[in-house]
């Protein structure tokens, strides 16, 4: 069962995903999220990458909305948390989505994510500019100023699965209540 910390972390993402602000996640919210990602310069310029991004984002909706009868129209926070409880058994699936998100955010295609590119990831998730403070510094544990593909995948997986507030990956999608960014 998800902890209070995971609940707070995922609630932040729930609010970001809920494009129309009605308190539920629906297929249209995930279409809106995919649309935000598809407007990133690299994604907009590469149809194959745009298709991958759309598949990943809508795949999350498919995973969330599967309840056996295929008729789920709305997902509340409790249903989202039930899916989060299943993620530790799905680490390979979670890590696989990191590759597509990495490519979408790696705007200059240099094989690494800079602070600015990471901020673009956060703003795209949330659909607005989010002050990030020293979040990137916490993520960039080796201090080289970039996240490699491997670092990104590990942090991405940690974000979705970790229940430990001290894990830096919890800041992957922006500041989280209860985690200092200094």
Short mmCIF file of N, CA and C in Angstrom, two decimals:
data_model
loop_
_atom_site.label_atom_id
_atom_site.label_comp_id
_atom_site.label_asym_id
_atom_site.label_seq_id
_atom_site.Cartn_x
_atom_site.Cartn_y
_atom_site.Cartn_z
N UNK A 1 0.84 -1.18 0.00
CA UNK A 1 0.00 0.00 0.00
C UNK A 1 0.89 1.25 0.00
N UNK A 2 0.53 2.21 -0.81
CA UNK A 2 1.31 3.43 -0.95
C UNK A 2 1.35 4.22 0.35
N UNK A 3 2.51 4.82 0.61
CA UNK A 3 2.69 5.62 1.82
C UNK A 3 2.12 7.03 1.59
N UNK A 4 2.07 7.78 2.67
CA UNK A 4 1.66 9.18 2.58
C UNK A 4 2.58 9.98 1.67
N UNK A 5 3.87 9.64 1.71
CA UNK A 5 4.82 10.32 0.84
C UNK A 5 4.49 10.04 -0.63
N UNK A 6 4.27 8.77 -0.97
CA UNK A 6 3.94 8.44 -2.36
C UNK A 6 2.63 9.12 -2.77
N UNK A 7 1.71 9.16 -1.87
CA UNK A 7 0.42 9.79 -2.16
C UNK A 7 0.65 11.26 -2.54
N UNK A 8 1.45 11.98 -1.75
CA UNK A 8 1.72 13.40 -2.02
C UNK A 8 2.44 13.57 -3.36
N UNK A 9 3.40 12.71 -3.63
CA UNK A 9 4.16 12.78 -4.88
C UNK A 9 3.26 12.52 -6.08
N UNK A 10 2.47 11.50 -6.01
CA UNK A 10 1.60 11.14 -7.14
C UNK A 10 0.45 12.12 -7.27
N UNK A 11 0.01 12.71 -6.17
CA UNK A 11 -1.06 13.70 -6.25
C UNK A 11 -0.60 14.91 -7.08
N UNK A 12 0.67 15.26 -6.96
CA UNK A 12 1.22 16.34 -7.78
C UNK A 12 1.11 15.98 -9.26
N UNK A 13 1.42 14.74 -9.61
CA UNK A 13 1.31 14.32 -11.00
C UNK A 13 -0.15 14.22 -11.43
N UNK A 14 -1.01 13.78 -10.52
CA UNK A 14 -2.43 13.70 -10.84
C UNK A 14 -2.94 15.07 -11.27
N UNK A 15 -2.59 16.09 -10.50
CA UNK A 15 -3.02 17.45 -10.84
C UNK A 15 -2.47 17.88 -12.19
N UNK A 16 -1.23 17.49 -12.49
CA UNK A 16 -0.64 17.84 -13.78
C UNK A 16 -1.35 17.11 -14.92
N UNK A 17 -1.74 15.87 -14.71
CA UNK A 17 -2.40 15.09 -15.75
C UNK A 17 -3.84 15.55 -15.98
N UNK A 18 -4.50 16.04 -14.94
CA UNK A 18 -5.91 16.42 -15.00
C UNK A 18 -6.06 17.74 -15.75
N UNK A 19 -5.97 17.68 -17.08
CA UNK A 19 -5.92 18.87 -17.93
C UNK A 19 -7.14 19.78 -17.76
N UNK A 20 -8.31 19.19 -17.55
CA UNK A 20 -9.51 20.02 -17.44
C UNK A 20 -9.86 20.36 -16.00
N UNK A 21 -9.08 19.86 -15.04
CA UNK A 21 -9.27 20.21 -13.64
C UNK A 21 -10.54 19.71 -13.00
N UNK A 22 -11.13 18.64 -13.55
CA UNK A 22 -12.40 18.16 -12.99
C UNK A 22 -12.22 17.14 -11.86
N UNK A 23 -10.97 16.87 -11.47
CA UNK A 23 -10.73 15.95 -10.36
C UNK A 23 -10.69 14.49 -10.75
N UNK A 24 -10.75 14.21 -12.03
CA UNK A 24 -10.66 12.84 -12.55
C UNK A 24 -9.70 12.82 -13.72
N UNK A 25 -9.12 11.65 -13.96
CA UNK A 25 -8.33 11.45 -15.16
C UNK A 25 -9.19 10.72 -16.17
N UNK A 26 -9.16 11.22 -17.38
CA UNK A 26 -9.94 10.65 -18.48
C UNK A 26 -9.04 10.54 -19.70
N UNK A 27 -9.48 9.80 -20.68
CA UNK A 27 -8.70 9.66 -21.90
C UNK A 27 -8.35 11.01 -22.51
N UNK A 28 -9.26 11.97 -22.42
CA UNK A 28 -9.00 13.30 -22.99
C UNK A 28 -7.87 14.01 -22.25
N UNK A 29 -7.70 13.74 -20.97
CA UNK A 29 -6.58 14.33 -20.23
C UNK A 29 -5.25 13.80 -20.75
N UNK A 30 -5.22 12.52 -21.06
CA UNK A 30 -3.99 11.94 -21.57
C UNK A 30 -3.73 12.36 -23.02
N UNK A 31 -4.78 12.58 -23.78
CA UNK A 31 -4.62 13.15 -25.13
C UNK A 31 -4.02 14.55 -25.02
N UNK A 32 -4.49 15.34 -24.05
CA UNK A 32 -3.95 16.69 -23.83
C UNK A 32 -2.48 16.62 -23.41
N UNK A 33 -2.15 15.66 -22.53
CA UNK A 33 -0.77 15.48 -22.10
C UNK A 33 0.11 15.10 -23.29
N UNK A 34 -0.36 14.17 -24.10
CA UNK A 34 0.39 13.77 -25.31
C UNK A 34 0.58 14.98 -26.21
N UNK A 35 -0.44 15.81 -26.33
CA UNK A 35 -0.35 17.02 -27.15
C UNK A 35 0.73 17.97 -26.65
N UNK A 36 0.85 18.11 -25.33
CA UNK A 36 1.92 18.96 -24.78
C UNK A 36 3.28 18.42 -25.16
N UNK A 37 3.44 17.11 -25.03
CA UNK A 37 4.73 16.49 -25.39
C UNK A 37 5.01 16.62 -26.88
N UNK A 38 3.98 16.49 -27.68
CA UNK A 38 4.16 16.53 -29.13
C UNK A 38 4.51 17.93 -29.64
N UNK A 39 4.36 18.95 -28.80
CA UNK A 39 4.75 20.31 -29.19
C UNK A 39 6.21 20.61 -28.89
N UNK A 40 6.89 19.73 -28.17
CA UNK A 40 8.33 19.94 -27.95
C UNK A 40 9.03 19.96 -29.31
N UNK A 41 10.00 20.84 -29.49
CA UNK A 41 10.62 21.01 -30.81
C UNK A 41 11.10 19.72 -31.48
N UNK A 42 11.82 18.89 -30.75
CA UNK A 42 12.33 17.66 -31.36
C UNK A 42 11.19 16.71 -31.71
N UNK A 43 10.21 16.61 -30.84
CA UNK A 43 9.07 15.71 -31.08
C UNK A 43 8.27 16.21 -32.28
N UNK A 44 8.04 17.51 -32.35
CA UNK A 44 7.29 18.08 -33.48
C UNK A 44 8.01 17.86 -34.80
N UNK A 45 9.33 17.82 -34.76
CA UNK A 45 10.12 17.68 -36.00
C UNK A 45 10.32 16.23 -36.44
N UNK A 46 10.05 15.28 -35.54
CA UNK A 46 10.31 13.87 -35.85
C UNK A 46 9.04 13.04 -35.69
N UNK A 47 8.35 12.74 -36.79
CA UNK A 47 7.09 11.99 -36.70
C UNK A 47 7.22 10.65 -35.97
N UNK A 48 8.34 9.97 -36.15
CA UNK A 48 8.53 8.67 -35.47
C UNK A 48 8.57 8.87 -33.96
N UNK A 49 9.27 9.92 -33.51
CA UNK A 49 9.35 10.21 -32.08
C UNK A 49 7.98 10.66 -31.56
N UNK A 50 7.27 11.45 -32.35
CA UNK A 50 5.92 11.88 -31.95
C UNK A 50 5.02 10.66 -31.75
N UNK A 51 5.13 9.69 -32.64
CA UNK A 51 4.31 8.47 -32.51
C UNK A 51 4.70 7.69 -31.26
N UNK A 52 6.01 7.61 -30.96
CA UNK A 52 6.46 6.91 -29.75
C UNK A 52 5.93 7.60 -28.50
N UNK A 53 6.03 8.94 -28.48
CA UNK A 53 5.55 9.70 -27.32
C UNK A 53 4.06 9.47 -27.13
N UNK A 54 3.31 9.55 -28.20
CA UNK A 54 1.86 9.35 -28.11
C UNK A 54 1.56 7.94 -27.59
N UNK A 55 2.27 6.96 -28.08
CA UNK A 55 2.07 5.57 -27.64
C UNK A 55 2.37 5.42 -26.15
N UNK A 56 3.46 6.03 -25.68
CA UNK A 56 3.82 5.93 -24.26
C UNK A 56 2.75 6.60 -23.39
N UNK A 57 2.38 7.83 -23.73
CA UNK A 57 1.41 8.56 -22.90
C UNK A 57 0.06 7.84 -22.89
N UNK A 58 -0.41 7.44 -24.05
CA UNK A 58 -1.70 6.76 -24.10
C UNK A 58 -1.61 5.35 -23.52
N UNK A 59 -0.42 4.78 -23.51
CA UNK A 59 -0.21 3.49 -22.85
C UNK A 59 -0.42 3.59 -21.35
N UNK A 60 -0.03 4.74 -20.76
CA UNK A 60 -0.29 4.94 -19.34
C UNK A 60 -1.80 4.97 -19.10
N UNK A 61 -2.52 5.65 -19.97
CA UNK A 61 -3.98 5.69 -19.83
C UNK A 61 -4.54 4.27 -19.94
N UNK A 62 -4.06 3.51 -20.91
CA UNK A 62 -4.54 2.14 -21.08
C UNK A 62 -4.27 1.31 -19.82
N UNK A 63 -3.08 1.48 -19.25
CA UNK A 63 -2.73 0.75 -18.03
C UNK A 63 -3.65 1.16 -16.87
N UNK A 64 -3.89 2.44 -16.75
CA UNK A 64 -4.76 2.93 -15.68
C UNK A 64 -6.20 2.50 -15.85
N UNK A 65 -6.66 2.53 -17.08
CA UNK A 65 -8.09 2.35 -17.31
C UNK A 65 -8.51 0.89 -17.48
N UNK A 66 -7.57 -0.02 -17.36
CA UNK A 66 -7.91 -1.43 -17.50
C UNK A 66 -8.43 -1.96 -16.18
N UNK A 67 -9.69 -2.30 -16.18
CA UNK A 67 -10.28 -2.87 -14.97
C UNK A 67 -11.05 -4.14 -15.29
N UNK A 68 -10.84 -4.68 -16.47
CA UNK A 68 -11.49 -5.93 -16.81
C UNK A 68 -12.62 -5.76 -17.81
N UNK A 69 -13.41 -4.70 -17.68
CA UNK A 69 -14.51 -4.57 -18.63
C UNK A 69 -14.21 -3.57 -19.75
N UNK A 70 -13.05 -2.89 -19.66
CA UNK A 70 -12.65 -1.98 -20.71
C UNK A 70 -13.51 -0.73 -20.81
N UNK A 71 -14.34 -0.45 -19.81
CA UNK A 71 -15.27 0.67 -19.90
C UNK A 71 -14.96 1.79 -18.92
N UNK A 72 -13.77 1.85 -18.41
CA UNK A 72 -13.44 2.91 -17.46
C UNK A 72 -13.41 4.24 -18.20
N UNK A 73 -14.12 5.20 -17.68
CA UNK A 73 -14.16 6.52 -18.30
C UNK A 73 -13.44 7.55 -17.45
N UNK A 74 -13.35 7.31 -16.16
CA UNK A 74 -12.74 8.27 -15.24
C UNK A 74 -11.93 7.52 -14.19
N UNK A 75 -10.82 8.13 -13.82
CA UNK A 75 -9.95 7.56 -12.80
C UNK A 75 -9.76 8.62 -11.72
N UNK A 76 -9.99 8.24 -10.48
CA UNK A 76 -9.74 9.14 -9.36
C UNK A 76 -8.37 8.85 -8.76
N UNK A 77 -8.01 9.58 -7.76
CA UNK A 77 -6.71 9.43 -7.11
C UNK A 77 -6.54 8.02 -6.54
N UNK A 78 -7.58 7.43 -5.99
CA UNK A 78 -7.48 6.08 -5.41
C UNK A 78 -7.10 5.06 -6.47
N UNK A 79 -7.69 5.17 -7.65
CA UNK A 79 -7.36 4.23 -8.74
C UNK A 79 -5.93 4.44 -9.22
N UNK A 80 -5.50 5.70 -9.28
CA UNK A 80 -4.12 5.97 -9.68
C UNK A 80 -3.15 5.37 -8.67
N UNK A 81 -3.44 5.51 -7.38
CA UNK A 81 -2.57 4.94 -6.36
C UNK A 81 -2.55 3.42 -6.41
N UNK A 82 -3.67 2.81 -6.77
CA UNK A 82 -3.69 1.35 -6.93
C UNK A 82 -2.74 0.92 -8.03
N UNK A 83 -2.66 1.71 -9.10
CA UNK A 83 -1.72 1.40 -10.17
C UNK A 83 -0.28 1.61 -9.69
N UNK A 84 -0.05 2.66 -8.93
CA UNK A 84 1.29 2.93 -8.40
C UNK A 84 1.75 1.76 -7.53
N UNK A 85 0.82 1.16 -6.79
CA UNK A 85 1.16 -0.01 -5.97
C UNK A 85 1.64 -1.18 -6.82
N UNK A 86 1.21 -1.23 -8.08
CA UNK A 86 1.62 -2.33 -8.97
C UNK A 86 2.96 -2.07 -9.67
N UNK A 87 3.42 -0.83 -9.67
CA UNK A 87 4.62 -0.47 -10.43
C UNK A 87 5.91 -1.18 -10.03
N UNK A 88 6.15 -1.46 -8.74
CA UNK A 88 7.39 -2.17 -8.42
C UNK A 88 7.54 -3.50 -9.15
N UNK A 89 6.44 -4.14 -9.47
CA UNK A 89 6.50 -5.40 -10.23
C UNK A 89 6.63 -5.15 -11.74
N UNK A 90 6.63 -3.88 -12.14
CA UNK A 90 6.66 -3.52 -13.56
C UNK A 90 7.87 -2.64 -13.88
N UNK A 91 8.98 -2.83 -13.19
CA UNK A 91 10.13 -1.94 -13.35
C UNK A 91 10.62 -1.85 -14.79
N UNK A 92 10.62 -2.96 -15.52
CA UNK A 92 11.08 -2.92 -16.91
C UNK A 92 10.16 -2.06 -17.77
N UNK A 93 8.87 -2.14 -17.54
CA UNK A 93 7.91 -1.34 -18.29
C UNK A 93 8.12 0.14 -17.99
N UNK A 94 8.31 0.47 -16.72
CA UNK A 94 8.53 1.86 -16.32
C UNK A 94 9.83 2.37 -16.95
N UNK A 95 10.90 1.60 -16.87
CA UNK A 95 12.18 2.02 -17.43
C UNK A 95 12.10 2.19 -18.95
N UNK A 96 11.31 1.37 -19.61
CA UNK A 96 11.18 1.47 -21.06
C UNK A 96 10.56 2.80 -21.47
N UNK A 97 9.66 3.35 -20.67
CA UNK A 97 9.07 4.64 -21.01
C UNK A 97 10.10 5.76 -20.89
N UNK A 98 11.10 5.57 -20.04
CA UNK A 98 12.14 6.59 -19.84
C UNK A 98 12.88 6.87 -21.14
N UNK A 99 13.12 5.86 -21.93
CA UNK A 99 13.85 6.03 -23.18
C UNK A 99 13.15 7.00 -24.12
N UNK A 100 11.86 6.86 -24.26
CA UNK A 100 11.09 7.75 -25.13
C UNK A 100 11.06 9.17 -24.58
N UNK A 101 10.86 9.31 -23.28
CA UNK A 101 10.83 10.64 -22.68
C UNK A 101 12.20 11.29 -22.80
N UNK A 102 13.27 10.51 -22.61
CA UNK A 102 14.62 11.04 -22.77
C UNK A 102 14.79 11.62 -24.18
N UNK A 103 14.41 10.85 -25.19
CA UNK A 103 14.55 11.32 -26.57
C UNK A 103 13.73 12.58 -26.82
N UNK A 104 12.55 12.64 -26.25
CA UNK A 104 11.69 13.82 -26.44
C UNK A 104 12.31 15.07 -25.83
N UNK A 105 12.98 14.92 -24.70
CA UNK A 105 13.53 16.05 -23.97
C UNK A 105 14.93 16.43 -24.45
N UNK A 106 15.67 15.48 -25.00
CA UNK A 106 17.04 15.74 -25.48
C UNK A 106 16.98 16.54 -26.78
N UNK A 107 16.65 17.80 -26.63
CA UNK A 107 16.35 18.67 -27.77
C UNK A 107 17.51 18.78 -28.76
N UNK A 108 18.74 18.87 -28.26
CA UNK A 108 19.88 19.02 -29.16
C UNK A 108 20.51 17.69 -29.57
N UNK A 109 19.89 16.60 -29.14
CA UNK A 109 20.30 15.24 -29.52
C UNK A 109 21.76 14.93 -29.20
N UNK A 110 22.24 15.45 -28.06
CA UNK A 110 23.62 15.17 -27.68
C UNK A 110 23.76 13.96 -26.77
N UNK A 111 22.65 13.27 -26.52
CA UNK A 111 22.69 12.05 -25.72
C UNK A 111 22.74 12.30 -24.23
N UNK A 112 22.40 13.50 -23.81
CA UNK A 112 22.37 13.82 -22.38
C UNK A 112 21.35 14.93 -22.16
N UNK A 113 20.87 15.01 -20.93
CA UNK A 113 19.85 15.98 -20.56
C UNK A 113 20.51 17.07 -19.72
N UNK A 114 20.42 18.30 -20.19
CA UNK A 114 20.95 19.45 -19.45
C UNK A 114 19.90 19.95 -18.45
N UNK A 115 20.30 20.88 -17.63
CA UNK A 115 19.37 21.49 -16.67
C UNK A 115 18.17 22.11 -17.42
N UNK A 116 18.45 22.85 -18.49
CA UNK A 116 17.38 23.48 -19.25
C UNK A 116 16.44 22.47 -19.88
N UNK A 117 16.99 21.39 -20.40
CA UNK A 117 16.15 20.34 -20.98
C UNK A 117 15.30 19.68 -19.90
N UNK A 118 15.89 19.49 -18.72
CA UNK A 118 15.13 18.91 -17.62
C UNK A 118 13.99 19.83 -17.19
N UNK A 119 14.26 21.13 -17.14
CA UNK A 119 13.20 22.08 -16.81
C UNK A 119 12.07 22.00 -17.83
N UNK A 120 12.42 21.79 -19.10
CA UNK A 120 11.41 21.63 -20.14
C UNK A 120 10.55 20.39 -19.86
N UNK A 121 11.16 19.33 -19.39
CA UNK A 121 10.42 18.11 -19.02
C UNK A 121 9.39 18.46 -17.94
N UNK A 122 9.84 19.14 -16.90
CA UNK A 122 8.95 19.48 -15.79
C UNK A 122 7.80 20.36 -16.28
N UNK A 123 8.12 21.37 -17.05
CA UNK A 123 7.08 22.29 -17.53
C UNK A 123 6.10 21.60 -18.47
N UNK A 124 6.59 20.65 -19.26
CA UNK A 124 5.71 19.91 -20.16
C UNK A 124 4.76 19.03 -19.36
N UNK A 125 5.26 18.33 -18.35
CA UNK A 125 4.41 17.51 -17.50
C UNK A 125 3.28 18.33 -16.90
N UNK A 126 3.67 19.48 -16.35
CA UNK A 126 2.71 20.28 -15.59
C UNK A 126 1.87 21.21 -16.46
N UNK A 127 2.27 21.40 -17.70
CA UNK A 127 1.52 22.27 -18.59
C UNK A 127 1.68 23.74 -18.28
N UNK A 128 2.69 24.05 -17.49
CA UNK A 128 2.99 25.44 -17.13
C UNK A 128 4.40 25.49 -16.56
N UNK A 129 4.92 26.69 -16.42
CA UNK A 129 6.25 26.86 -15.86
C UNK A 129 6.23 26.59 -14.36
N UNK A 130 7.15 25.76 -13.92
CA UNK A 130 7.26 25.38 -12.51
C UNK A 130 8.63 25.80 -12.00
N UNK A 131 8.70 26.56 -10.91
CA UNK A 131 10.02 26.89 -10.35
C UNK A 131 10.68 25.60 -9.85
N UNK A 132 11.91 25.38 -10.27
CA UNK A 132 12.56 24.11 -9.95
C UNK A 132 13.63 24.20 -8.87
N UNK A 133 14.03 25.41 -8.50
CA UNK A 133 15.06 25.53 -7.48
C UNK A 133 16.29 24.72 -7.84
N UNK A 134 16.78 23.96 -6.89
CA UNK A 134 17.98 23.15 -7.10
C UNK A 134 17.67 21.69 -7.41
N UNK A 135 16.49 21.43 -7.97
CA UNK A 135 16.10 20.06 -8.27
C UNK A 135 17.15 19.37 -9.14
N UNK A 136 17.60 20.03 -10.19
CA UNK A 136 18.55 19.38 -11.10
C UNK A 136 19.85 19.03 -10.38
N UNK A 137 20.29 19.91 -9.51
CA UNK A 137 21.51 19.63 -8.74
C UNK A 137 21.36 18.35 -7.92
N UNK A 138 20.19 18.13 -7.35
CA UNK A 138 19.94 16.90 -6.58
C UNK A 138 19.94 15.67 -7.48
N UNK A 139 19.43 15.82 -8.72
CA UNK A 139 19.38 14.69 -9.65
C UNK A 139 20.76 14.35 -10.20
N UNK A 140 21.56 15.37 -10.47
CA UNK A 140 22.88 15.22 -11.09
C UNK A 140 23.91 14.83 -10.03
N UNK A 141 23.82 13.60 -9.59
CA UNK A 141 24.65 13.15 -8.47
C UNK A 141 26.14 13.15 -8.77
N UNK A 142 26.53 12.98 -10.03
CA UNK A 142 27.97 12.99 -10.34
C UNK A 142 28.48 14.40 -10.62
N UNK A 143 27.58 15.40 -10.64
CA UNK A 143 27.96 16.79 -10.75
C UNK A 143 28.53 17.21 -12.10
N UNK A 144 28.27 16.44 -13.16
CA UNK A 144 28.83 16.80 -14.47
C UNK A 144 27.96 17.77 -15.25
N UNK A 145 26.81 18.15 -14.70
CA UNK A 145 25.93 19.11 -15.36
C UNK A 145 24.93 18.49 -16.33
N UNK A 146 24.89 17.18 -16.38
CA UNK A 146 24.01 16.48 -17.32
C UNK A 146 23.50 15.18 -16.70
N UNK A 147 22.41 14.68 -17.28
CA UNK A 147 21.92 13.34 -16.95
C UNK A 147 22.13 12.47 -18.18
N UNK A 148 22.88 11.40 -18.02
CA UNK A 148 23.05 10.45 -19.12
C UNK A 148 21.76 9.66 -19.29
N UNK A 149 21.67 8.91 -20.36
CA UNK A 149 20.48 8.07 -20.58
C UNK A 149 20.30 7.09 -19.42
N UNK A 150 21.40 6.50 -18.95
CA UNK A 150 21.32 5.53 -17.84
C UNK A 150 20.90 6.22 -16.54
N UNK A 151 21.48 7.39 -16.26
CA UNK A 151 21.09 8.13 -15.06
C UNK A 151 19.61 8.50 -15.13
N UNK A 152 19.18 8.98 -16.29
CA UNK A 152 17.79 9.38 -16.49
C UNK A 152 16.85 8.21 -16.24
N UNK A 153 17.17 7.05 -16.81
CA UNK A 153 16.31 5.87 -16.65
C UNK A 153 16.21 5.46 -15.19
N UNK A 154 17.34 5.49 -14.48
CA UNK A 154 17.33 5.12 -13.06
C UNK A 154 16.50 6.10 -12.24
N UNK A 155 16.65 7.39 -12.51
CA UNK A 155 15.89 8.42 -11.80
C UNK A 155 14.40 8.34 -12.13
N UNK A 156 14.10 8.10 -13.40
CA UNK A 156 12.70 7.98 -13.85
C UNK A 156 12.01 6.84 -13.12
N UNK A 157 12.68 5.69 -13.08
CA UNK A 157 12.13 4.52 -12.40
C UNK A 157 11.96 4.80 -10.92
N UNK A 158 12.96 5.44 -10.35
CA UNK A 158 12.90 5.79 -8.93
C UNK A 158 11.70 6.70 -8.65
N UNK A 159 11.45 7.67 -9.54
CA UNK A 159 10.32 8.57 -9.32
C UNK A 159 9.02 7.78 -9.18
N UNK A 160 8.77 6.88 -10.09
CA UNK A 160 7.50 6.17 -10.11
C UNK A 160 7.39 5.08 -9.06
N UNK A 161 8.53 4.59 -8.55
CA UNK A 161 8.48 3.43 -7.66
C UNK A 161 8.91 3.74 -6.23
N UNK A 162 9.78 4.71 -6.02
CA UNK A 162 10.37 4.94 -4.70
C UNK A 162 9.35 5.38 -3.65
N UNK A 163 9.57 4.86 -2.47
CA UNK A 163 8.80 5.26 -1.29
C UNK A 163 9.72 5.94 -0.27
N UNK A 164 10.96 6.22 -0.68
CA UNK A 164 11.95 6.82 0.21
C UNK A 164 12.16 8.28 -0.17
N UNK A 165 11.71 9.22 0.67
CA UNK A 165 11.83 10.64 0.33
C UNK A 165 13.27 11.10 0.04
N UNK A 166 14.27 10.35 0.51
CA UNK A 166 15.66 10.77 0.28
C UNK A 166 16.18 10.37 -1.10
N UNK A 167 15.45 9.54 -1.84
CA UNK A 167 15.88 9.16 -3.19
C UNK A 167 15.76 10.36 -4.13
N UNK A 168 16.84 10.73 -4.81
CA UNK A 168 16.80 11.91 -5.67
C UNK A 168 15.80 11.80 -6.82
N UNK A 169 15.53 10.60 -7.30
CA UNK A 169 14.59 10.43 -8.40
C UNK A 169 13.20 10.94 -8.11
N UNK A 170 12.87 11.09 -6.84
CA UNK A 170 11.55 11.62 -6.49
C UNK A 170 11.34 13.04 -7.00
N UNK A 171 12.43 13.71 -7.35
CA UNK A 171 12.35 15.08 -7.85
C UNK A 171 12.36 15.14 -9.37
N UNK A 172 12.32 14.00 -10.02
CA UNK A 172 12.44 13.95 -11.48
C UNK A 172 11.41 14.82 -12.20
N UNK A 173 10.21 14.88 -11.68
CA UNK A 173 9.14 15.65 -12.35
C UNK A 173 8.88 16.97 -11.65
N UNK A 174 9.84 17.43 -10.85
CA UNK A 174 9.73 18.71 -10.19
C UNK A 174 9.70 18.59 -8.68
N UNK A 175 9.68 19.74 -8.02
CA UNK A 175 9.65 19.74 -6.55
C UNK A 175 8.45 18.97 -6.01
N UNK A 176 8.68 18.31 -4.88
CA UNK A 176 7.64 17.54 -4.19
C UNK A 176 7.57 18.03 -2.76
N UNK A 177 6.38 18.26 -2.26
CA UNK A 177 6.17 18.69 -0.88
C UNK A 177 6.87 17.71 0.04
N UNK A 178 7.66 18.24 0.95
CA UNK A 178 8.33 17.40 1.93
C UNK A 178 9.75 17.00 1.54
N UNK A 179 10.18 17.36 0.33
CA UNK A 179 11.56 17.03 -0.08
C UNK A 179 12.29 18.34 -0.34
N UNK A 180 13.35 18.61 0.42
CA UNK A 180 14.10 19.83 0.16
C UNK A 180 14.83 19.75 -1.19
N UNK A 181 14.91 20.89 -1.85
CA UNK A 181 15.60 20.93 -3.16
C UNK A 181 16.96 21.57 -3.06
N UNK A 182 17.48 21.69 -1.86
CA UNK A 182 18.80 22.29 -1.68
C UNK A 182 19.83 21.24 -1.42
#
